[in-house]
Amino acid sequence: FMKIDKVLAVFLIFGLVASFVVAYERYGIEKEFKSVQIMADYQDFYNMSRDSDMEIVEYLKKMKEGGISSAAISEETIQSMQISPLFHIGTRMEGMNLIIQGDTKDLEFIKRGLETTLKESRKIEWKGQDTLIIYGLPEDYIYTNSNIMDFRGNKEALAKTWEGLRLETLGLGFSEEKINQILDAGMVPLLRPVYSHEYQDAHKSIDRYFSYIRKLPQEYKQSANVILCAGDEFLGYDEPEYMYEKLKEHGMVLGLIESNVKGKNLKAKGQISLTKAAHYQAIKVFTTWDYIQKRYDYEIPRHHKGEEIANTFYRAIIDRNIRLIYLKPYLFPEGRYVTNPQAYIDTVSNLQNRLYKHNIVIGSQIVPMRNWEVNPVKKIPVLWAIVAGLLILLENLLPIRKKGLYVLLALGGIVATVPFALGIATDTLSPIWALLGTIVVASLSSAYVLGTGRKLFDRRKAGSTLQGLLIGIKTLIIAVFAGVAGALFEVTLLSNSKYLLDIITFKGVKFSQLMPILIVGLLYMAYFGVGKIKEAGEQRLRFDDTWRLLNKNIKIWQVLLLGLFGIVVIIFMARSGNTSDVKPGTLELLMRNFMEHHFIARPRTKSIFLGFPAVILFIYLAKQHKMEILYPVLAIAVAIGQSNIQNTFSHIRTPMYLSVGRVGGELVISVFVGTILVWIFSRILRMRKRKLKQERNADV
């Protein structure tokens, strides 16, 4: 019933073949990216160890035995030294000058640290062996604004409160004692620089950092291969080429820390330019945010001993290509540290057992993903395929002559081809075409379902419940296969290191979910009409259809049903994506985790309970020629399910095998759910039939 012009179909198939080639290339790159490292935060675990009966070295040794192979320390600053029990200094301001008192060794460390990297030198002199004076400049001052109030609470003035010198926040170098404690525990020290391009010389700061790397024992250098910034600037971002040469010389890669909004990286100055200069030799890092630390006891069954934290780490690794877990101490609900090292060892054991099925290994060294970008010329067949798919949709809505279709195909294809053939603005155009591709593919697979339903409706051969069920399952399988194949269009258009590292994210997800619903609404009016079902052979969108829809008398129960369905759709839409504020309940969370443990990837709720089963039920009811009132509602549900396939692949950072596995799991579960729905509706139809028969007999 669905019209597909042969010429347009050829372009569509050609585009699919080209996208399969690119997808295979990407799969080969992802296949190599299988090592993960767990890294402890030295300072946080040091603080925690003081609440336990173990020294920090003993504690780190226990964690090392459990698979936590490295510990991160940040570069020291005057501020950090003041609050660390390993140093003994105090500061005060005298006019414009900073007075530091303490052990001679600590003061020498501060003096040397400032003098080796400052762009503009400061006068620093000794006053005895225990006092250091740093003569500040006006631009060094740090202050806060505060309001001065009278006794009635009225604001009288705005005053500046001087806090100290900006020099107190600059990186000075790394504590040898901390490094040695980590080495004594058998762990790899991961050194995090603190850098300010405004005050520090890039070359000098870079050289000092790598001098510490060179001092590490040879057996640890290869594993200490990730650099994480500890401030809001990347070390050496203002000298990216020099920094890249040093990274390459020492076999190191950049670490991009994911923010608490999944799919985004923390924004540090110079992050993008430096990552580009390093040819995208970077990995994604997941840190244990404070709200995750509190998930140790989730206060629901089987989630009392850090299981939900392990779940969080697991999702980050397999879903978002995280390759370094930045571990911080767990907290009980009342705020106490979880001091038992076995709790952290159990997390690693839990993770490794689950990661085996993905061939991912927790180890001591991380190998970054190869830099990759699809040649723009390889994208051209996909562009023509998207144009052809759009015209197939148009052909199924409006009466267009073949000549007109071919003219539009030529014009659209040429307009799409020229920029990609010349390499002009391809980074800007690729996501636009990818968005159009997701809409077109979801609409085409939905059109196939609607067309099959209309074809069965016109035959008027009800058949058995089993026959209707099997045809529904077959239709669903074909639609899902077509959706997955078409999803490779956006894989081809967007697969490159910038998307895989979340430096750029695909921003069209919500729009790509909404538009197929609107298009399927038009397709439904073209295939079935509004209100009364169209006669066979009237497959066109006519003005009468729209006019009839606008003038249709709506019953109260229909408004209530539509409102209920609308609420369901809004919830499903709100729950999609990574930044949803709608949180799952306890029962759903348990169900999610169950599926996560038993499927290669957790199936999405809106597919297994709405979008995919709707295909089976729609086909069954159309074949039975019954309950036409539900057809438009089911058509919308079908569109949601098909757009969800595209949504799954729109998370470009997610490995392709995982997206395919997720859709496969959704298909399996939805067949079971759809079978139950068909059985329920078959009982309803039998009851209605029996009731009508009884009423006729009573009339006789």
XYZ file of C-alpha atoms in Angstrom:
700
model
C 0.000 0.000 0.000
C 2.919 2.332 0.701
C 4.207 3.839 -2.564
C 7.946 3.629 -3.227
C 9.253 4.816 -6.577
C 11.926 2.445 -7.907
C 14.398 5.192 -8.804
C 14.069 6.740 -5.350
C 14.454 3.285 -3.807
C 17.758 2.783 -5.663
C 19.188 5.987 -4.168
C 17.913 4.946 -0.762
C 19.607 1.540 -1.007
C 22.830 3.069 -2.313
C 22.927 5.386 0.700
C 22.339 2.451 3.052
C 25.229 0.508 1.517
C 27.553 3.512 1.920
C 26.477 3.974 5.550
C 27.128 0.286 6.303
C 30.706 0.717 5.065
C 31.296 3.704 7.373
C 29.587 1.935 10.280
C 31.922 -1.035 9.848
C 34.935 1.298 9.967
C 33.678 2.834 13.186
C 33.009 -0.573 14.711
C 36.629 -1.519 14.070
C 37.837 1.580 15.929
C 35.481 1.037 18.868
C 36.567 -2.590 19.088
C 40.088 -1.481 20.101
C 38.864 0.838 22.857
C 38.438 -1.653 25.698
C 40.548 -0.625 28.719
C 39.277 1.198 31.820
C 41.122 2.549 34.844
C 39.784 3.232 38.346
C 41.549 6.130 40.049
C 41.178 7.235 43.680
C 41.264 10.854 44.793
C 44.254 10.989 47.166
C 43.126 14.002 49.208
C 39.578 12.761 49.800
C 40.735 9.278 50.774
C 43.433 10.781 52.979
C 40.753 12.770 54.796
C 38.622 9.654 55.080
C 41.504 7.503 56.355
C 41.807 9.823 59.364
C 38.329 8.612 60.389
C 39.462 4.995 60.127
C 42.066 2.942 61.983
C 44.409 2.743 58.963
C 47.155 5.027 57.673
C 46.739 6.319 54.118
C 49.452 4.050 52.633
C 47.887 0.958 54.201
C 44.480 2.058 52.958
C 45.719 2.621 49.410
C 47.430 -0.790 49.428
C 44.106 -2.461 50.230
C 42.447 -0.591 47.362
C 45.288 -1.460 44.992
C 44.783 -5.152 45.760
C 41.124 -4.680 44.815
C 41.870 -3.274 41.342
C 42.066 0.483 41.990
C 45.361 1.130 40.254
C 46.041 4.872 40.526
C 45.568 7.875 42.778
C 45.276 11.506 41.706
C 46.965 14.411 43.462
C 46.603 18.064 42.568
C 49.459 20.517 42.289
C 50.023 22.333 45.562
C 49.075 25.977 46.034
C 49.602 28.242 49.027
C 45.902 27.838 49.807
C 46.000 24.037 49.653
C 49.158 23.916 51.795
C 47.454 25.906 54.558
C 44.737 23.254 55.029
C 46.948 20.184 54.521
C 48.332 18.401 57.626
C 51.443 17.532 55.600
C 52.508 21.200 55.568
C 52.860 23.704 58.379
C 52.311 27.242 57.155
C 50.106 30.212 57.980
C 49.466 33.443 56.091
C 48.402 37.001 56.780
C 48.264 40.250 54.844
C 50.272 43.329 55.759
C 49.165 46.077 53.438
C 49.827 44.861 49.921
C 52.183 42.100 51.002
C 51.590 38.455 51.864
C 53.383 37.189 54.967
C 53.889 33.412 55.157
C 55.230 31.739 58.274
C 56.139 28.077 58.682
C 58.794 25.412 58.214
C 61.775 26.486 56.163
C 61.388 23.504 53.823
C 57.760 24.434 53.037
C 58.643 28.092 52.495
C 61.459 27.159 50.118
C 58.979 25.021 48.163
C 56.660 28.041 47.818
C 59.447 30.425 46.800
C 60.857 28.023 44.215
C 57.392 27.211 42.882
C 56.534 30.843 42.204
C 59.916 31.892 40.826
C 60.099 29.050 38.291
C 56.874 29.837 36.392
C 55.746 33.452 36.950
C 55.576 35.589 33.815
C 56.278 38.754 35.803
C 58.576 38.239 38.760
C 57.611 39.362 42.268
C 59.925 40.465 45.030
C 60.149 37.574 47.485
C 62.461 37.796 50.481
C 63.186 36.026 53.752
C 62.624 37.524 57.179
C 64.435 35.034 59.326
C 64.238 31.292 58.635
C 60.524 30.917 59.297
C 59.005 33.901 57.499
C 58.639 34.686 53.792
C 57.389 37.992 52.431
C 55.796 38.201 48.973
C 55.457 41.791 47.793
C 52.159 42.012 45.920
C 51.110 44.176 43.007
C 47.673 45.795 42.727
C 46.587 43.268 40.067
C 47.353 40.392 42.454
C 44.595 41.193 44.932
C 41.552 38.992 45.449
C 38.520 40.587 47.112
C 34.808 40.090 47.634
C 32.046 42.698 47.727
C 29.868 42.950 50.836
C 27.011 45.202 51.914
C 27.308 47.526 54.915
C 23.990 47.745 56.805
C 22.682 50.114 59.468
C 20.991 48.908 62.663
C 17.608 48.828 60.886
C 18.973 46.463 58.243
C 19.076 49.094 55.510
C 21.901 48.975 53.003
C 24.260 51.904 53.528
C 27.249 51.117 51.336
C 29.128 48.517 49.309
C 32.532 47.553 50.702
C 35.408 45.440 49.384
C 36.783 42.769 51.675
C 40.367 41.899 50.764
C 40.912 38.129 50.735
C 44.567 37.863 49.767
C 46.666 37.534 46.639
C 45.860 35.668 43.429
C 49.362 34.193 43.798
C 47.990 31.987 46.593
C 45.988 29.983 44.008
C 48.827 29.319 41.552
C 50.373 25.883 41.109
C 53.723 25.484 42.881
C 54.636 21.900 42.073
C 53.750 18.518 43.558
C 54.308 17.166 47.042
C 57.068 14.564 46.987
C 55.651 13.067 50.187
C 52.250 12.464 48.605
C 53.829 10.976 45.470
C 55.954 8.633 47.584
C 52.961 7.519 49.664
C 51.127 6.567 46.455
C 54.184 4.755 45.115
C 54.661 2.928 48.435
C 51.104 1.624 48.056
C 52.005 0.252 44.605
C 49.707 2.721 42.866
C 50.326 4.983 39.885
C 50.442 8.708 40.807
C 48.309 10.750 38.419
C 49.448 14.375 38.644
C 46.874 17.164 38.151
C 48.388 20.587 37.312
C 46.966 23.934 38.451
C 47.598 26.593 35.814
C 46.821 30.250 35.148
C 47.870 31.620 31.772
C 47.465 35.166 33.056
C 50.209 34.756 35.666
C 52.281 31.767 34.585
C 54.561 31.193 31.628
C 53.262 28.279 29.538
C 56.641 26.821 28.530
C 58.020 26.981 32.064
C 54.863 25.488 33.575
C 54.776 22.669 31.017
C 58.467 21.893 31.547
C 58.038 21.806 35.322
C 55.057 19.465 35.081
C 56.839 16.972 32.856
C 59.940 17.105 35.074
C 57.795 15.456 37.753
C 56.569 12.870 35.232
C 60.169 12.002 34.334
C 61.013 11.447 37.999
C 58.448 8.643 38.330
C 59.837 5.086 38.401
C 60.036 3.629 34.908
C 57.436 0.932 35.608
C 54.828 3.598 36.427
C 55.426 6.098 33.621
C 53.479 4.184 30.999
C 50.413 3.923 33.226
C 50.521 7.569 34.384
C 49.460 8.592 30.896
C 46.435 10.851 31.528
C 46.622 14.539 32.380
C 43.653 16.149 34.147
C 43.543 19.854 34.883
C 42.829 20.681 38.536
C 41.656 24.244 37.942
C 39.559 25.987 35.325
C 42.361 26.089 32.734
C 44.188 23.361 30.854
C 47.940 23.428 31.312
C 49.591 25.056 28.314
C 46.419 25.702 26.361
C 47.903 29.020 25.205
C 50.855 27.070 23.754
C 48.962 24.084 22.285
C 51.627 22.959 19.819
C 54.362 22.888 22.468
C 52.040 21.082 24.877
C 51.164 18.505 22.224
C 54.840 17.806 21.522
C 55.409 17.146 25.229
C 52.319 14.935 25.457
C 53.505 12.932 22.461
C 57.041 12.683 23.839
C 55.782 11.229 27.136
C 52.984 9.101 25.649
C 50.259 11.026 27.485
C 46.675 11.934 26.613
C 44.228 14.568 27.828
C 41.448 13.717 30.263
C 38.077 15.415 29.681
C 35.970 15.336 32.840
C 32.256 14.787 32.290
C 30.023 17.298 34.046
C 27.073 16.318 36.209
C 24.895 16.823 33.128
C 25.528 13.563 31.275
C 26.875 13.994 27.780
C 28.608 17.309 28.555
C 32.202 17.898 29.562
C 33.306 20.390 32.198
C 34.293 23.576 30.434
C 37.898 24.456 31.150
C 39.687 27.248 29.297
C 41.488 25.975 26.257
C 39.908 22.527 26.395
C 38.676 22.452 22.809
C 41.700 24.115 21.199
C 44.179 21.932 23.095
C 42.241 18.731 22.361
C 42.203 19.653 18.687
C 45.936 20.414 18.736
C 46.494 16.999 20.363
C 44.637 15.380 17.438
C 41.832 14.289 19.791
C 44.094 11.960 21.749
C 41.896 12.242 24.813
C 39.680 10.137 27.036
C 36.503 10.869 28.954
C 36.627 10.881 32.758
C 33.712 10.294 35.120
C 34.003 11.757 38.605
C 32.058 10.650 41.681
C 29.952 13.768 42.221
C 28.673 14.488 45.730
C 25.160 13.241 44.943
C 26.655 9.974 43.653
C 28.749 9.587 46.825
C 25.449 9.545 48.743
C 24.080 6.598 46.737
C 25.884 4.003 48.848
C 22.684 3.127 50.703
C 19.878 3.835 48.239
C 17.318 2.610 50.771
C 15.655 0.172 48.385
C 16.104 -3.627 48.156
C 19.499 -4.866 46.884
C 20.837 -1.304 46.902
C 22.260 -0.974 50.416
C 25.975 -1.569 49.768
C 26.970 0.687 46.908
C 25.201 -1.271 44.163
C 23.680 1.891 42.705
C 27.090 3.582 42.591
C 28.410 0.572 40.664
C 25.384 0.868 38.344
C 26.207 4.539 37.759
C 29.833 3.744 36.893
C 28.744 0.864 34.643
C 26.380 3.068 32.620
C 29.061 5.719 32.241
C 31.557 3.185 30.900
C 29.379 1.317 28.427
C 26.970 4.089 27.396
C 29.220 7.127 27.234
C 32.695 5.775 26.472
C 34.053 6.764 29.892
C 37.481 5.205 30.345
C 38.658 6.658 33.660
C 36.551 6.512 36.824
C 37.564 9.159 39.367
C 36.680 7.486 42.651
C 35.817 9.444 45.783
C 34.743 8.138 49.219
C 31.158 6.976 49.624
C 28.808 8.471 52.195
C 26.069 7.010 54.347
C 22.724 8.884 54.234
C 23.601 10.735 57.451
C 26.870 11.966 55.906
C 29.441 9.613 57.494
C 32.259 8.216 55.370
C 32.104 4.579 54.298
C 35.563 3.698 55.646
C 35.668 -0.043 54.974
C 37.999 -0.527 51.956
C 36.041 -3.656 51.024
C 33.167 -1.406 49.909
C 35.360 0.052 47.158
C 36.887 -3.300 46.273
C 33.366 -4.720 45.878
C 32.530 -1.902 43.435
C 35.474 -2.831 41.223
C 34.605 -6.547 41.403
C 30.962 -5.811 40.564
C 32.007 -3.659 37.620
C 34.531 -6.107 36.180
C 32.063 -9.018 36.333
C 29.555 -6.992 34.335
C 32.084 -5.520 31.904
C 33.367 -8.933 30.804
C 30.399 -9.350 28.443
C 31.530 -6.142 26.714
C 35.166 -7.342 26.545
C 36.151 -4.323 28.645
C 38.951 -4.836 31.152
C 39.743 -2.777 34.253
C 43.506 -2.286 34.294
C 46.307 0.164 34.949
C 46.763 1.705 31.490
C 44.300 3.428 29.192
C 44.656 3.354 25.415
C 42.760 6.261 23.798
C 40.501 5.833 20.802
C 42.143 6.513 17.467
C 41.433 9.896 15.943
C 38.786 9.386 13.296
C 36.741 11.465 10.902
C 34.643 10.407 7.931
C 35.743 11.861 4.594
C 32.972 14.304 3.502
C 32.843 12.635 0.071
C 31.745 9.365 1.719
C 28.720 11.196 3.096
C 27.374 12.194 -0.319
C 25.464 8.914 -1.036
C 23.769 9.287 2.345
C 22.682 12.841 1.480
C 21.077 11.617 -1.750
C 19.388 8.822 0.208
C 17.895 11.325 2.663
C 16.601 13.456 -0.211
C 15.125 10.319 -1.829
C 13.488 9.301 1.473
C 11.956 12.739 1.859
C 10.500 12.513 -1.657
C 9.074 9.038 -0.923
C 7.207 10.572 2.009
C 6.012 13.409 -0.217
C 4.870 10.894 -2.840
C 2.772 9.130 -0.205
C 1.108 12.362 0.850
C 0.502 14.316 -2.349
C -0.193 13.492 -6.016
C 3.161 14.208 -7.689
C 4.183 13.067 -11.154
C 7.340 11.029 -11.517
C 8.966 13.721 -13.595
C 8.429 16.198 -10.776
C 9.901 13.742 -8.258
C 13.034 13.257 -10.348
C 13.520 17.004 -10.839
C 13.249 17.528 -7.080
C 15.658 14.629 -6.502
C 18.227 16.151 -8.854
C 17.906 19.625 -7.351
C 18.031 18.385 -3.763
C 20.925 16.040 -4.432
C 23.005 18.705 -6.168
C 22.376 21.270 -3.408
C 23.424 18.669 -0.823
C 26.457 17.433 -2.756
C 28.271 20.653 -3.644
C 29.383 21.733 -0.111
C 30.510 18.205 0.813
C 32.340 17.694 -2.473
C 34.188 20.981 -1.945
C 34.605 20.523 1.821
C 32.734 23.750 2.611
C 30.995 24.112 6.021
C 30.619 20.355 6.382
C 30.854 20.544 10.192
C 27.855 22.884 10.202
C 25.841 21.024 7.580
C 26.398 17.459 8.860
C 24.208 17.786 11.990
C 21.477 19.514 9.958
C 21.393 16.634 7.472
C 21.610 14.125 10.335
C 18.546 15.720 11.941
C 16.658 15.573 8.656
C 17.750 11.950 8.245
C 16.405 10.891 11.648
C 13.041 12.485 10.877
C 12.833 10.942 7.406
C 13.834 7.422 8.493
C 11.468 7.344 11.502
C 8.631 8.607 9.291
C 9.365 6.060 6.529
C 9.386 3.068 8.893
C 6.164 4.363 10.470
C 4.655 4.806 6.991
C 5.457 1.163 6.270
C 3.504 0.112 9.368
C 0.529 2.326 8.465
C 0.588 1.123 4.861
C 0.645 -2.529 5.955
C -2.254 -1.876 8.316
C -4.294 -0.219 5.581
C -3.582 -3.086 3.193
C -4.815 -5.619 5.745
C -7.835 -3.446 6.522
C -8.853 -3.380 2.853
C -8.661 -7.174 2.508
C -11.433 -7.603 5.093
C -10.172 -11.084 5.968
C -10.030 -11.201 9.739
C -8.404 -14.617 10.125
C -7.377 -16.024 13.493
C -5.861 -14.152 16.402
C -2.620 -16.052 15.884
C -2.429 -14.967 12.244
C -2.911 -11.314 13.186
C -0.306 -11.609 15.914
C 2.286 -13.190 13.633
C 1.747 -10.576 10.914
C 2.077 -7.872 13.557
C 5.359 -9.342 14.799
C 6.652 -9.660 11.243
C 5.720 -6.032 10.515
C 7.453 -4.881 13.689
C 10.649 -6.783 12.839
C 10.794 -5.285 9.334
C 10.074 -1.757 10.636
C 12.725 -2.046 13.340
C 15.287 -3.445 10.899
C 14.567 -0.567 8.499
C 14.833 1.934 11.361
C 18.193 0.561 12.508
C 19.551 0.477 8.946
C 18.402 4.055 8.362
C 19.881 5.170 11.695
C 23.281 4.510 10.165
C 22.710 7.657 8.104
C 23.313 9.811 11.188
C 26.143 7.501 12.254
C 27.832 8.265 8.920
C 27.187 11.985 9.111
C 28.236 12.517 12.731
C 30.825 9.859 13.523
C 34.069 11.629 14.356
C 36.230 12.145 17.413
C 34.549 15.435 18.341
C 31.202 13.673 18.810
C 32.683 10.505 20.329
C 34.418 12.609 23.011
C 31.329 14.808 23.561
C 33.213 17.920 22.532
C 30.195 18.417 20.277
C 26.781 16.893 20.988
C 23.860 16.306 18.657
C 21.246 18.886 19.634
C 18.271 17.763 17.569
C 16.969 14.863 19.669
C 13.719 16.434 20.947
C 12.872 17.908 17.554
C 13.569 14.589 15.835
C 11.089 12.927 18.211
C 8.333 15.472 17.641
C 8.440 15.833 13.851
C 7.783 12.145 12.998
C 4.618 12.343 15.128
C 3.376 15.280 13.038
C 4.351 13.602 9.756
C 2.717 10.320 10.787
C -0.413 12.311 11.625
C -0.473 13.533 8.016
C 0.266 10.039 6.709
C -2.583 8.630 8.773
C -4.992 11.193 7.298
C -3.729 10.273 3.823
C -4.078 6.510 4.369
C -7.140 6.314 6.628
C -8.767 9.734 6.650
C -10.456 11.511 9.552
C -13.378 9.961 11.373
C -14.824 7.538 8.860
C -12.173 5.358 7.174
C -11.511 6.312 3.552
C -12.524 4.008 0.753
C -9.769 1.903 -0.797
C -7.783 3.715 -3.487
C -8.153 7.182 -1.945
C -4.618 7.257 -0.616
C -3.911 10.967 -0.780
C -3.851 13.826 1.668
C -6.709 16.089 0.660
C -7.890 19.445 1.884
C -11.150 17.750 2.932
C -9.201 15.652 5.458
C -7.862 18.716 7.228
C -11.204 20.499 7.026
C -13.008 17.457 8.407
C -10.526 17.247 11.256
C -11.033 20.905 12.150
C -14.838 20.538 12.071
C -15.024 17.194 13.830
C -17.349 16.958 16.830
C -15.292 15.845 19.799
C -16.950 13.784 22.538
C -16.021 14.171 26.206
C -14.689 10.624 26.470
C -12.496 11.254 23.428
C -11.055 14.377 25.057
C -10.344 12.417 28.231
C -8.745 9.558 26.287
C -6.648 11.963 24.218
C -5.645 13.864 27.370
C -4.594 10.646 29.092
C -2.567 9.601 26.073
C -1.052 13.088 25.885
C 0.097 12.857 29.497
C 1.723 9.494 28.765
C 3.476 10.931 25.697
C 4.684 14.011 27.617
C 6.106 11.827 30.376
C 7.901 9.619 27.880
C 9.249 12.668 26.036
C 10.318 14.334 29.291
C 12.086 11.163 30.363
C 14.079 10.947 27.150
C 17.564 12.374 26.854
C 20.195 12.855 29.520
C 18.955 15.906 31.370
C 15.501 14.798 32.405
C 14.115 16.129 35.693
C 11.530 13.324 35.856
C 13.084 10.671 38.084
C 12.171 6.978 38.062
C 10.341 5.476 41.028
C 11.610 2.572 43.110
C 9.780 -0.116 41.120
C 10.963 1.268 37.785
C 14.504 1.630 39.074
C 14.544 -2.007 40.159
C 13.125 -3.054 36.791
C 15.724 -0.970 34.934
C 18.568 -2.489 36.890
C 17.193 -5.993 36.353
C 17.139 -5.460 32.589
C 20.570 -3.840 32.715
C 21.960 -6.997 34.305
C 20.279 -9.370 31.856
C 20.542 -7.496 28.538
C 23.614 -6.169 26.788
C 22.025 -2.705 27.154
C 18.953 -1.616 29.057
C 15.911 -1.378 26.744
C 14.105 1.962 26.760
C 10.740 2.025 28.508
C 8.879 3.972 25.823
C 9.811 1.369 23.227
C 8.956 -1.805 25.139
C 5.694 -0.541 26.636
C 4.455 1.907 24.013
C 6.090 2.282 20.618
C 6.889 -1.298 19.568
C 3.864 -3.153 21.039
C 1.651 -0.526 19.350
C 2.819 -1.862 15.954
C 1.672 -5.392 16.779
C -1.661 -4.249 18.205
C -2.326 -1.854 15.311
C -1.697 -4.566 12.705
C -3.868 -7.050 14.621
C -6.820 -4.628 14.921
C -6.495 -3.525 11.282
C -6.606 -7.141 10.133
C -9.621 -7.774 12.355
C -11.243 -4.626 10.949
C -12.158 -3.622 14.505
C -11.860 -0.707 16.960
C -11.012 1.909 14.333
C -11.263 4.587 17.028
C -7.872 3.433 18.366
C -6.036 3.583 15.039
C -4.882 7.254 15.225
C -3.705 6.835 18.830
C -1.775 3.709 17.901
C -0.315 5.490 14.866
C 1.152 8.174 17.141
C 2.548 5.470 19.429
C 4.134 3.789 16.398
C 5.832 7.075 15.478
C 7.198 7.423 19.028
C 8.670 3.930 18.851
C 10.299 4.457 15.473
C 11.721 7.863 16.403
C 13.136 6.259 19.546
C 15.311 4.030 17.353
C 16.804 7.146 15.805
C 17.131 8.709 19.262
C 19.131 5.686 20.431
C 21.670 6.155 17.644
C 21.676 9.946 18.107
C 23.845 9.431 21.198
C 26.894 9.251 18.967
C 29.315 8.587 21.825
C 27.543 5.294 22.608
C 29.242 2.327 20.905
C 27.259 1.086 17.914
C 27.071 -2.536 19.070
C 25.407 -1.265 22.247
C 22.788 0.753 20.345
C 22.024 -2.252 18.124
C 21.866 -4.487 21.221
C 19.546 -2.043 22.969
C 17.097 -2.007 20.062
C 17.355 -5.809 19.811
C 16.436 -6.141 23.499
C 13.511 -3.764 22.994
C 12.301 -5.886 20.099
C 12.398 -9.098 22.142
C 10.534 -7.655 25.132
C 7.995 -5.794 23.002
C 7.046 -9.007 21.188
C 6.130 -10.444 24.596
C 4.257 -7.252 25.621
C 2.525 -7.038 22.235
C 1.405 -10.659 22.501
C -0.212 -9.905 25.862
C -1.954 -6.844 24.392
C -3.271 -8.844 21.435
C -4.543 -11.538 23.798
C -6.328 -8.919 25.944
C -7.929 -7.219 22.958
C -8.926 -10.558 21.429
C -10.800 -11.310 24.673
C -12.443 -7.867 24.513
C -13.515 -8.407 20.893
C -14.942 -11.833 21.729
C -16.861 -10.406 24.647
C -18.274 -7.658 22.418
C -19.201 -10.177 19.758
C -20.892 -12.418 22.341
C -22.787 -9.465 23.791
C -24.024 -8.333 20.350
C -25.170 -11.860 19.598
C -27.080 -12.013 22.868
C -28.724 -8.655 22.131
C -29.825 -9.841 18.672
C -31.229 -13.049 20.126
C -33.089 -11.028 22.749
C -34.639 -8.834 20.024
C -35.807 -11.927 18.173
